[in-house]
Coordinates of C-alpha atoms in Angstrom, one line a residue:
Chain A
M1 CA 29.8 -22.2 22.4
L2 CA 29.7 -18.5 22.7
E3 CA 32.5 -16.4 24.1
V4 CA 32.1 -12.7 24.6
R5 CA 35.5 -10.9 25.1
N6 CA 36.0 -7.3 26.4
L7 CA 32.9 -6.1 24.4
Q8 CA 32.6 -2.3 24.1
K9 CA 29.8 -0.4 22.6
V10 CA 29.7 3.4 22.2
Y11 CA 26.7 4.8 20.4
D12 CA 26.9 7.7 17.9
N13 CA 25.4 10.0 20.5
G14 CA 28.3 9.2 22.9
T15 CA 26.5 6.8 25.2
H16 CA 28.9 4.3 26.5
A17 CA 26.6 1.3 26.7
L18 CA 29.0 -1.6 27.2
K19 CA 32.4 -1.1 28.9
G20 CA 34.3 -4.2 28.4
V21 CA 32.0 -7.2 29.1
S22 CA 33.4 -10.7 29.0
F23 CA 31.6 -14.0 29.7
D24 CA 31.1 -17.5 28.3
V25 CA 28.0 -19.3 27.4
K26 CA 28.0 -23.1 27.4
Q27 CA 25.8 -25.4 25.3
G28 CA 22.4 -26.0 26.7
E29 CA 22.5 -23.2 29.3
F30 CA 19.6 -21.0 30.3
L31 CA 21.6 -17.8 31.0
V32 CA 19.7 -14.8 32.4
V33 CA 21.0 -11.2 32.2
I34 CA 19.7 -8.9 34.8
G35 CA 20.2 -5.2 35.5
L36 CA 18.4 -1.9 35.6
S37 CA 17.0 -0.3 32.5
G38 CA 19.8 1.3 30.6
S39 CA 22.4 -1.0 32.1
G40 CA 23.3 -2.3 28.6
K41 CA 21.3 -5.6 28.6
S42 CA 19.5 -5.0 25.2
T43 CA 22.7 -3.7 23.7
L44 CA 24.6 -6.8 24.8
L45 CA 22.0 -9.1 23.1
R46 CA 22.0 -7.0 19.9
C47 CA 25.8 -7.1 19.7
I48 CA 25.7 -10.9 19.8
N49 CA 23.6 -11.2 16.6
R50 CA 25.0 -7.9 15.2
L51 CA 21.8 -5.9 15.1
H52 CA 24.2 -3.4 16.6
D53 CA 27.9 -3.4 15.7
P54 CA 30.2 -3.5 18.7
T55 CA 32.8 -0.8 18.9
S56 CA 35.5 -3.2 20.0
G57 CA 36.0 -6.6 21.5
A58 CA 35.1 -10.1 20.2
V59 CA 32.1 -12.3 20.0
N60 CA 33.2 -15.9 19.2
F61 CA 30.3 -18.0 18.0
E62 CA 31.0 -21.6 17.2
G63 CA 34.7 -20.8 17.0
E64 CA 34.4 -17.8 14.7
D65 CA 34.7 -14.1 15.6
I66 CA 31.6 -12.6 14.2
T67 CA 32.2 -8.9 15.0
K68 CA 33.6 -8.0 11.6
L69 CA 31.6 -10.3 9.3
R70 CA 29.6 -8.6 6.5
G71 CA 26.9 -9.5 3.9
A72 CA 26.0 -13.1 3.4
R73 CA 28.3 -14.4 6.2
I74 CA 26.7 -12.3 8.9
R75 CA 23.3 -13.3 7.6
S76 CA 24.3 -16.9 7.9
V77 CA 25.4 -16.4 11.6
R78 CA 22.1 -14.5 12.3
S79 CA 20.1 -17.4 10.9
R80 CA 21.7 -19.7 13.5
I81 CA 20.7 -17.3 16.3
G82 CA 17.0 -16.8 17.0
M83 CA 15.7 -13.7 18.8
I84 CA 12.5 -12.7 20.5
F85 CA 11.6 -9.2 21.7
Q86 CA 9.7 -7.4 24.4
H87 CA 7.1 -6.1 21.9
F88 CA 7.0 -9.4 19.9
N89 CA 7.8 -7.5 16.6
L90 CA 5.6 -9.7 14.5
I91 CA 4.8 -8.6 10.9
P92 CA 1.5 -6.7 11.2
R93 CA -1.4 -7.8 9.0
R94 CA 0.1 -11.1 8.1
T95 CA -1.0 -14.5 9.3
V96 CA 0.5 -16.6 12.0
L97 CA 1.8 -19.0 9.4
T98 CA 3.5 -16.3 7.4
N99 CA 5.1 -14.9 10.5
V100 CA 6.4 -18.3 11.5
L101 CA 7.6 -19.0 7.9
S102 CA 9.5 -15.7 8.0
G103 CA 11.9 -17.5 10.3
S104 CA 13.1 -19.5 7.3
L105 CA 13.8 -16.4 5.1
S106 CA 17.5 -16.9 5.2
K107 CA 17.3 -20.2 3.3
T108 CA 14.5 -19.1 0.9
S109 CA 15.4 -17.3 -2.3
V110 CA 14.5 -13.6 -2.4
L111 CA 12.1 -14.0 -5.3
K112 CA 10.4 -17.1 -4.0
S113 CA 9.8 -15.5 -0.6
I114 CA 8.4 -12.3 -2.1
L115 CA 6.1 -14.3 -4.3
G116 CA 5.0 -16.3 -1.2
M117 CA 6.2 -19.6 -2.7
W118 CA 7.3 -21.3 0.5
P119 CA 8.7 -24.9 0.2
E120 CA 6.1 -27.5 1.2
E121 CA 8.4 -29.0 3.9
D122 CA 8.9 -25.6 5.5
K123 CA 5.1 -25.2 5.7
I124 CA 4.8 -28.6 7.4
K125 CA 7.7 -27.6 9.8
A126 CA 6.0 -24.3 10.6
K127 CA 2.8 -26.0 11.5
Q128 CA 4.7 -28.3 13.8
Y129 CA 6.2 -25.4 15.6
I130 CA 2.8 -23.7 15.8
D131 CA 1.6 -26.9 17.5
I132 CA 4.6 -26.9 19.9
V133 CA 3.8 -23.4 21.1
G134 CA 0.2 -24.4 21.6
L135 CA -1.4 -22.4 18.9
T136 CA -2.9 -25.3 16.8
G137 CA -5.6 -24.1 14.5
K138 CA -4.6 -20.5 14.6
E139 CA -2.3 -20.7 11.4
N140 CA -4.5 -18.4 9.3
I141 CA -5.4 -15.8 11.9
R142 CA -3.8 -12.4 11.5
A143 CA -0.9 -12.2 14.0
D144 CA -1.9 -8.7 15.3
N145 CA -5.3 -10.1 16.3
L146 CA -3.8 -12.4 18.9
S147 CA -3.3 -11.6 22.6
G148 CA 0.1 -10.6 23.8
G149 CA 1.1 -14.0 25.2
Q150 CA 0.0 -15.7 22.0
Q151 CA 2.0 -13.2 19.9
Q152 CA 5.1 -13.9 21.9
R153 CA 4.5 -17.7 21.3
V154 CA 4.3 -17.0 17.6
A155 CA 7.6 -15.1 17.9
I156 CA 9.1 -18.2 19.6
A157 CA 7.9 -20.4 16.8
R158 CA 9.4 -18.0 14.3
A159 CA 12.7 -18.2 16.1
L160 CA 12.5 -22.0 16.2
M161 CA 11.9 -22.1 12.5
Q162 CA 15.5 -20.9 12.1
N163 CA 16.6 -24.1 13.8
P164 CA 18.7 -21.9 16.1
K165 CA 21.7 -22.9 18.2
I166 CA 21.1 -19.9 20.5
L167 CA 17.8 -18.1 21.4
L168 CA 18.2 -14.5 22.4
A169 CA 15.2 -13.2 24.4
D170 CA 15.1 -9.4 25.1
E171 CA 12.8 -9.0 28.1
P172 CA 10.3 -11.4 26.6
V173 CA 7.7 -11.0 29.3
A174 CA 8.1 -7.3 30.2
S175 CA 4.8 -6.4 28.5
L176 CA 2.8 -9.4 29.6
D177 CA 0.7 -10.0 32.7
P178 CA 2.1 -12.3 35.5
A179 CA 0.1 -15.4 34.4
T180 CA 1.0 -15.1 30.7
S181 CA 4.6 -14.3 31.7
H182 CA 4.9 -17.7 33.4
S183 CA 3.4 -19.4 30.4
V184 CA 5.8 -17.8 28.0
M185 CA 8.7 -18.6 30.3
Q186 CA 7.5 -22.2 30.5
Y187 CA 7.7 -22.4 26.7
L188 CA 11.2 -21.0 26.7
K189 CA 12.2 -23.6 29.3
K190 CA 10.7 -26.3 27.1
V191 CA 12.7 -25.0 24.1
N192 CA 15.8 -25.1 26.3
E193 CA 15.3 -28.5 27.8
E194 CA 13.5 -30.5 25.1
L195 CA 15.0 -29.0 22.0
G196 CA 18.4 -28.3 23.5
V197 CA 18.5 -24.7 22.4
T198 CA 20.8 -22.5 24.5
V199 CA 18.9 -19.5 25.8
I200 CA 20.2 -16.0 26.7
C201 CA 17.4 -14.0 28.3
N202 CA 17.1 -10.5 29.7
L203 CA 14.8 -10.3 32.7
H204 CA 13.5 -7.8 35.2
F205 CA 11.9 -10.0 37.9
L206 CA 14.2 -11.8 40.2
S207 CA 11.5 -14.3 41.1
L208 CA 11.4 -15.4 37.5
V209 CA 15.2 -15.5 37.4
R210 CA 15.4 -17.9 40.4
Q211 CA 12.8 -20.1 38.8
Y212 CA 14.1 -20.4 35.3
A213 CA 17.8 -19.5 35.1
S214 CA 20.6 -22.0 35.2
R215 CA 23.1 -19.2 35.5
V216 CA 22.9 -15.4 36.0
I217 CA 25.0 -12.5 35.0
A218 CA 24.3 -8.9 36.1
L219 CA 25.1 -5.7 34.3
K220 CA 25.4 -2.3 35.9
G221 CA 26.3 0.9 33.9
G222 CA 27.7 -1.3 31.1
E223 CA 29.9 -3.4 33.3
L224 CA 29.5 -7.0 34.3
I225 CA 29.3 -7.0 38.1
Y226 CA 28.0 -10.4 39.0
E227 CA 28.2 -13.9 37.6
G228 CA 26.9 -17.0 39.4
K229 CA 23.9 -19.2 40.4
P230 CA 20.5 -17.5 40.6
L231 CA 20.0 -18.6 44.2
D232 CA 23.2 -17.0 45.3
I233 CA 21.9 -13.5 44.7
D234 CA 21.3 -12.3 48.3
E235 CA 20.0 -9.0 49.7
N236 CA 23.5 -7.4 49.4
W237 CA 24.0 -8.4 45.8
F238 CA 20.4 -7.2 45.1
K239 CA 21.2 -3.8 46.5
T240 CA 24.4 -3.6 44.5
I241 CA 22.8 -4.5 41.3
Y242 CA 19.6 -2.5 41.6
G243 CA 20.7 0.3 44.0
E244 CA 20.2 1.0 47.7
E245 CA 16.6 2.2 47.3
A246 CA 15.4 -1.0 45.5
V247 CA 12.8 -3.3 47.0
E248 CA 12.2 -6.7 45.5
V249 CA 8.9 -7.2 43.8
T250 CA 7.7 -10.8 43.4
I251 CA 5.6 -12.0 40.7
N252 CA 3.6 -15.2 41.0
Chain B
M1 CA 33.1 13.4 37.6
S2 CA 31.3 12.5 34.5
A3 CA 28.2 14.0 36.0
N4 CA 29.8 17.4 36.3
T5 CA 30.7 18.0 32.7
P6 CA 27.1 18.0 31.2
A7 CA 26.0 20.4 34.0
L8 CA 28.7 22.9 33.1
E9 CA 27.9 22.7 29.4
N10 CA 24.2 23.2 30.3
K11 CA 25.0 26.5 32.1
K12 CA 27.0 27.8 29.2
T13 CA 24.2 27.1 26.7
M14 CA 21.7 28.6 29.1
G15 CA 23.6 31.9 28.9
M16 CA 23.6 31.8 25.1
G17 CA 20.0 30.7 25.1
Q18 CA 18.9 33.5 27.4
M19 CA 20.5 36.0 25.2
K20 CA 18.7 34.6 22.2
S21 CA 15.3 34.7 23.9
V22 CA 15.8 38.3 25.1
I23 CA 16.6 39.3 21.5
L24 CA 13.6 37.3 20.2
A25 CA 11.4 38.9 22.8
L26 CA 12.6 42.4 21.8
L27 CA 12.0 41.7 18.2
L28 CA 8.5 40.3 18.8
D29 CA 7.6 43.3 21.0
T30 CA 8.8 45.8 18.5
F31 CA 6.9 44.1 15.7
L32 CA 3.7 44.0 17.8
W33 CA 3.9 47.6 18.9
T34 CA 4.7 48.7 15.3
Y35 CA 1.7 46.8 14.1
V36 CA -0.6 48.3 16.8
S37 CA 0.5 51.9 16.1
L38 CA 0.2 51.4 12.3
V39 CA -3.3 49.9 12.6
L40 CA -4.5 52.5 15.0
Y41 CA -3.4 55.2 12.6
K42 CA -4.5 53.7 9.3
I43 CA -7.8 52.1 10.3
I44 CA -9.0 53.9 13.3
Y45 CA -7.8 57.4 12.5
E46 CA -7.8 57.6 8.8
K47 CA -10.8 55.3 8.0
M48 CA -13.1 55.6 10.9
I49 CA -12.5 59.1 12.1
L50 CA -11.5 61.0 8.9
G51 CA -13.7 58.7 6.8
L52 CA -11.3 58.3 3.9
R53 CA -12.3 55.5 1.5
F54 CA -8.9 55.1 -0.1
P55 CA -6.3 56.7 2.1
D56 CA -2.8 57.4 0.7
F57 CA 0.0 55.1 1.5
T58 CA 3.6 56.2 1.8
W59 CA 6.6 54.3 3.1
N60 CA 7.0 57.0 5.7
Q61 CA 4.1 55.6 7.6
P62 CA 5.4 52.1 8.4
I63 CA 8.8 53.6 9.1
T64 CA 7.4 56.1 11.6
A65 CA 5.3 53.3 13.1
L66 CA 8.5 51.2 13.5
V67 CA 10.2 54.1 15.4
V68 CA 7.1 54.6 17.5
G69 CA 6.9 50.8 18.1
G70 CA 10.5 50.6 19.1
L71 CA 10.1 53.5 21.6
I72 CA 7.1 51.9 23.2
T73 CA 8.9 48.6 23.4
L74 CA 11.9 50.2 25.2
A75 CA 9.5 51.9 27.5
L76 CA 7.4 48.9 28.4
F77 CA 9.8 46.0 28.0
F78 CA 10.6 45.6 31.7
T79 CA 6.9 46.0 32.8
K80 CA 4.4 43.2 32.6
F81 CA 3.2 44.4 29.2
S82 CA 5.8 42.6 27.2
I83 CA 4.3 39.8 25.2
G84 CA 7.7 38.9 23.9
R85 CA 9.0 38.2 27.3
A86 CA 5.9 36.1 28.1
T87 CA 6.3 33.9 25.0
Q88 CA 10.0 33.4 25.7
G89 CA 9.3 32.4 29.3
L90 CA 11.3 35.3 30.8
Y91 CA 8.7 36.1 33.5
D92 CA 8.7 34.7 37.0
L93 CA 5.0 34.2 37.1
D94 CA 2.9 33.6 40.3
E95 CA 1.5 30.2 39.6
N96 CA -1.6 30.8 41.7
K97 CA -2.7 33.8 39.6
S98 CA -4.6 33.1 36.5
I99 CA -2.7 33.9 33.3
M100 CA -5.8 35.5 32.0
K101 CA -5.4 38.4 34.5
E102 CA -1.8 39.2 33.5
P103 CA -1.3 42.6 31.7
F104 CA 0.4 41.0 28.7
T105 CA -2.6 38.7 28.2
L106 CA -5.0 41.6 28.2
L107 CA -2.7 43.4 25.7
G108 CA -2.7 40.3 23.5
L109 CA -6.6 40.2 23.6
F110 CA -6.6 43.9 22.7
I111 CA -4.4 43.3 19.6
V112 CA -6.8 40.5 18.5
F113 CA -9.8 42.8 19.0
L114 CA -8.0 45.6 17.0
T115 CA -7.3 43.1 14.2
F116 CA -10.9 42.1 14.1
I117 CA -12.0 45.8 13.7
A118 CA -9.4 46.4 11.1
G119 CA -10.5 43.2 9.3
L120 CA -14.1 44.4 9.1
Y121 CA -13.0 47.6 7.4
V122 CA -10.5 45.9 5.0
S123 CA -13.1 43.4 3.8
Q124 CA -15.4 46.3 3.1
I125 CA -18.3 44.5 4.8
S126 CA -21.5 46.3 4.0
I127 CA -24.9 45.1 5.2
R128 CA -26.5 47.8 3.0
E129 CA -25.1 46.3 -0.2
F130 CA -26.0 42.8 0.9
L131 CA -29.7 43.8 1.3
S132 CA -30.0 46.4 -1.5
Q133 CA -33.0 46.3 -3.9
S134 CA -31.0 45.7 -7.1
G135 CA -28.8 43.1 -5.5
L136 CA -31.7 41.1 -4.2
T137 CA -33.3 41.1 -7.6
G138 CA -30.1 39.7 -9.2
A139 CA -29.8 37.1 -6.6
R140 CA -33.4 36.0 -7.1
R141 CA -32.9 35.7 -10.9
I142 CA -29.8 33.5 -10.5
F143 CA -31.4 31.3 -7.8
T144 CA -34.6 30.8 -9.8
A145 CA -32.5 29.7 -12.8
L146 CA -30.3 27.5 -10.8
F147 CA -33.3 25.6 -9.4
Q148 CA -34.7 25.1 -12.9
P149 CA -31.7 23.3 -14.4
N150 CA -31.7 22.8 -18.2
L151 CA -31.8 19.0 -18.5
G152 CA -31.1 19.4 -22.3
I153 CA -27.4 19.5 -21.7
L154 CA -27.3 16.6 -19.2
E155 CA -25.6 14.3 -21.8
P156 CA -22.6 16.5 -22.5
A157 CA -22.4 17.5 -18.9
L158 CA -22.1 13.8 -17.9
F159 CA -19.5 13.2 -20.5
A160 CA -17.5 16.2 -19.2
A161 CA -17.8 14.9 -15.7
V162 CA -16.5 11.5 -16.8
E163 CA -13.6 13.3 -18.5
T164 CA -12.9 15.1 -15.2
I165 CA -12.9 11.8 -13.2
Y166 CA -10.6 10.1 -15.8
M167 CA -8.3 13.1 -15.8
A168 CA -8.0 13.0 -12.0
F169 CA -7.4 9.2 -12.1
I170 CA -4.6 9.5 -14.6
A171 CA -3.1 12.4 -12.7
T172 CA -3.1 10.3 -9.5
T173 CA -1.8 7.1 -11.2
L174 CA 1.0 8.9 -13.1
A175 CA 2.0 10.7 -9.9
L176 CA 2.2 7.5 -8.0
P177 CA 5.6 6.0 -9.0
F178 CA 7.3 9.4 -8.7
A179 CA 5.8 10.0 -5.3
F180 CA 6.6 6.5 -4.2
L181 CA 10.3 6.9 -5.0
L182 CA 10.5 10.5 -3.6
G183 CA 8.8 9.4 -0.5
F184 CA 11.8 7.2 0.5
F185 CA 14.2 10.1 -0.2
A186 CA 12.1 12.5 1.9
A187 CA 12.0 10.1 4.9
R188 CA 14.3 11.4 7.6
N189 CA 14.8 8.0 9.3
L190 CA 16.1 6.4 6.1
M191 CA 18.2 9.3 5.0
N192 CA 20.0 10.5 8.1
G193 CA 22.6 7.7 7.9
S194 CA 25.1 9.8 6.0
R195 CA 25.9 13.4 5.1
L196 CA 25.0 12.8 1.5
G197 CA 21.7 11.2 2.5
L198 CA 20.8 14.2 4.6
A199 CA 21.7 16.6 1.8
I200 CA 19.5 14.6 -0.6
Y201 CA 16.7 14.7 2.1
Y202 CA 16.9 18.5 2.4
I203 CA 17.0 19.1 -1.4
V204 CA 14.0 16.7 -2.0
R205 CA 12.1 18.3 0.9
F206 CA 12.8 21.8 -0.5
F207 CA 11.5 21.0 -3.9
L208 CA 8.4 19.1 -2.6
N209 CA 7.5 22.2 -0.4
L210 CA 8.1 24.5 -3.3
T211 CA 5.9 22.6 -5.8
R212 CA 3.3 22.1 -3.1
S213 CA 3.1 25.8 -2.2
I214 CA 2.2 26.7 -5.8
E215 CA -1.5 26.1 -6.2
P216 CA -2.7 23.6 -8.8
L217 CA -4.6 26.5 -10.3
V218 CA -1.3 28.3 -11.1
W219 CA 0.2 25.1 -12.5
A220 CA -2.9 24.8 -14.7
I221 CA -2.4 28.3 -16.1
I222 CA 1.3 27.6 -16.7
F223 CA 0.6 24.3 -18.5
S224 CA -2.4 25.6 -20.5
V225 CA 0.1 28.1 -22.0
W226 CA 2.7 25.3 -22.4
V227 CA 0.6 22.4 -23.9
G228 CA -2.6 24.3 -24.8
I229 CA -6.0 24.6 -23.1
G230 CA -7.6 21.2 -22.4
P231 CA -7.6 18.1 -20.1
F232 CA -3.9 17.5 -20.7
A233 CA -2.9 20.8 -19.1
G234 CA -5.2 20.1 -16.2
M235 CA -3.9 16.6 -15.8
L236 CA -0.3 17.9 -15.7
A237 CA -1.2 20.5 -13.1
L238 CA -2.9 17.9 -10.9
M239 CA 0.0 15.5 -11.3
I240 CA 2.6 17.9 -10.2
H241 CA 0.7 18.8 -7.1
S242 CA -0.2 15.2 -6.4
I243 CA 3.5 14.1 -6.6
S244 CA 4.5 16.6 -4.0
S245 CA 1.6 16.0 -1.7
L246 CA 1.7 12.2 -1.9
A247 CA 5.5 12.1 -1.5
K248 CA 5.1 14.2 1.7
L249 CA 2.4 11.9 3.1
Y250 CA 4.3 8.7 2.1
S251 CA 7.6 10.0 3.7
E252 CA 5.7 10.8 6.9
Q253 CA 4.3 7.3 6.9
I254 CA 7.8 5.8 6.5
E255 CA 9.1 8.0 9.3
N256 CA 6.3 6.6 11.5
I257 CA 6.9 2.9 11.0
S258 CA 8.0 0.9 13.9
N259 CA 11.5 -0.4 13.9
G260 CA 10.5 -3.7 15.6
P261 CA 9.5 -5.8 12.6
I262 CA 12.6 -4.6 10.7
E263 CA 14.8 -5.7 13.6
A264 CA 13.0 -9.0 13.9
I265 CA 13.3 -9.9 10.2
T266 CA 17.0 -8.8 10.2
A267 CA 17.6 -11.0 13.1
T268 CA 16.4 -14.1 11.2
G269 CA 19.3 -13.6 8.8
A270 CA 17.1 -12.4 5.9
H271 CA 18.4 -10.6 2.8
P272 CA 18.0 -6.7 2.9
V273 CA 15.4 -7.0 0.1
Q274 CA 13.5 -9.5 2.2
V275 CA 13.8 -7.1 5.2
I276 CA 12.1 -4.3 3.3
W277 CA 9.4 -6.7 1.8
F278 CA 8.5 -8.3 5.2
G279 CA 9.6 -5.6 7.6
V280 CA 8.7 -2.3 5.9
V281 CA 6.1 -2.9 3.2
P282 CA 3.4 -4.5 5.4
Q283 CA 3.5 -1.4 7.6
I284 CA 3.1 1.1 4.8
V285 CA 1.1 -0.5 2.0
L286 CA -2.4 0.1 3.5
P287 CA -1.8 3.7 4.5
Y288 CA -0.2 4.3 1.1
L289 CA -3.3 2.9 -0.6
S290 CA -5.6 5.0 1.6
F291 CA -3.7 8.2 0.9
T292 CA -3.7 7.5 -2.8
I293 CA -7.5 6.9 -3.0
Y294 CA -8.0 10.1 -0.9
R295 CA -5.8 11.9 -3.4
W296 CA -7.9 10.7 -6.3
D297 CA -10.9 12.1 -4.5
I298 CA -9.2 15.4 -3.9
N299 CA -8.1 15.5 -7.5
V300 CA -11.6 15.1 -8.8
R301 CA -12.7 18.1 -6.8
M302 CA -9.6 20.1 -7.9
A303 CA -10.1 19.1 -11.5
T304 CA -13.4 21.0 -11.5
V305 CA -11.7 24.1 -10.2
I306 CA -8.8 23.7 -12.7
G307 CA -11.3 23.4 -15.5
L308 CA -12.3 27.0 -14.8
V309 CA -8.9 28.2 -16.0
G310 CA -9.0 25.9 -19.1
G311 CA -8.0 22.6 -17.6
G312 CA -10.8 20.8 -19.5
G313 CA -13.6 18.6 -18.2
I314 CA -16.7 19.9 -16.5
G315 CA -15.0 22.9 -15.0
T316 CA -14.3 24.4 -18.5
M317 CA -17.9 23.7 -19.4
L318 CA -19.1 25.6 -16.3
M319 CA -16.9 28.5 -17.1
Q320 CA -18.2 28.7 -20.7
Y321 CA -21.9 28.8 -19.6
Q322 CA -21.2 31.2 -16.8
G323 CA -19.5 33.5 -19.2
L324 CA -22.6 33.5 -21.4
A325 CA -24.8 34.1 -18.2
K326 CA -26.8 30.9 -19.1
W327 CA -27.9 30.2 -15.5
N328 CA -30.2 27.3 -16.2
E329 CA -27.3 25.4 -17.7
V330 CA -25.0 26.5 -14.9
G331 CA -27.6 25.1 -12.5
L332 CA -27.5 21.7 -14.1
L333 CA -23.7 21.7 -14.0
V334 CA -23.6 22.6 -10.4
I335 CA -25.9 19.7 -9.6
V336 CA -23.8 17.2 -11.6
I337 CA -20.6 18.5 -10.0
A338 CA -22.1 18.2 -6.5
S339 CA -23.3 14.6 -7.1
V340 CA -19.9 13.5 -8.5
V341 CA -18.1 15.1 -5.5
W342 CA -20.5 13.5 -3.1
V343 CA -20.3 10.0 -4.7
M344 CA -16.5 10.2 -4.8
D345 CA -16.3 11.4 -1.2
Y346 CA -18.6 8.6 -0.1
A347 CA -16.8 5.9 -2.1
S348 CA -13.4 6.9 -1.0
S349 CA -14.2 7.1 2.6
K350 CA -15.9 3.7 2.4
I351 CA -12.9 2.1 0.6
R352 CA -10.5 3.7 3.1
E353 CA -12.5 2.4 6.0
A354 CA -12.7 -1.1 4.5
I355 CA -8.9 -1.5 4.0
K356 CA -7.9 -0.3 7.4

């Protein structure tokens, strides 16, 4: 459902973040992207929903190259791709409900959304998603008063509100403690398996990769150097991806 | 291979940078030595030793000092007495030795000491005048009157105070939309997308700094000639100053917002207007409100000062009674002003705390 072809990204400051990356993502996969910091993982995800514009190459989403779309058409593509972030990126000082409802902005008119006139069925849907991520009863709490793990679950609910085909997760557990990390990963797995949403997720910890990924790709210096099953990453591959000095850290 | 290129470039710019720091060090040293020789001559020799009250000034003196300073700089630049080299990091310092024991630090302390001595003379500090018989009598007269305020003018004084508060409020409110718009143009992170944007940014910044560096007091004098003495002139002066101050604060707030929520809202496929409303506005609205209330508070205080030069309100009243040497009335006005300032200060800090 998603084809990335020879994707290149050069930033204005000259950094060559992606050097011709190609891969396919199939419906229902849980694809994990691994690699060192600065290897281009975040850039890759942001090129898929065009938060960054790729320099060249193609991203075919549901049969359409989205790299050149503008205005309303790229917004329509974005609305079908959910995204969650390392630092959650919720709207500060707004309630959990408003944050989840903001996932439906693309189909709410500008004026109505600014006046806070959300459709009744969207509100019901938002409450259902809040239930799904286990935050029942916290609708009217300010999002920035929640703990990190809870904020990430609000972010998941916001993404689900878009009714996405793909969920992009940019290091979703990198600022969470081990226990909370697993809980958030469990919710992502649930979204993947029960709601059938394809997940593309950047991760740091190989132990999490082995536990949750259905397939893995690895980036190094902007190039794709590994593609395969999570359990096939042995000692040698590990050293290739993370460098000779690296030692694996496990998180339980 | 790619690792080599930046290193080469680095070396090149290092050479250029080194040259620049040596020149800067020389200039700084020359300036400091010129300053030292001029101060030593004017203050220590002419004032303290010769005891001249108003010594002559000719342009020969600073020029001679510049030559002397230049010569001393050349003589001492390669010793450890060069402050210029120290500030440009051109010394290889022994890390185990305290920097307080280096010769250039001692020289720096000496210059500060010299400036202090010179300052005492320039300010004409005189304990004798402070404690003189006639001076103390005058002070006693004013203080007695101030502590016996004339309650008869309480009513007009309160009206004038209300006028001042309203004037400050209108000045703040009218400044608000201008400052709000200019704030976006003066925010670097929003404007550095294109060359045109950056040009606008620099022009707006320049005018904001220019208007801000002219004191409201001066604006009040300008406007009292323009629109006549009264609250309107004072209001205009406060408004001009508020626009530039608020726009600066607003723009800094915009520069400090986090990009995360903007990214997240964009990623949902929202319209650009929705991105600003849900991604930018929630981050700036409370700081904006807080700055604005604080500005109102500042404006009330400034309105009093501006009244002294004909900006209307309680300041003008104060000036009139002070001109007539009616100290009992002045005493009452001072009390009214102090209470208004105190109440405003308290209220604004409480409000700002509450909306955090």
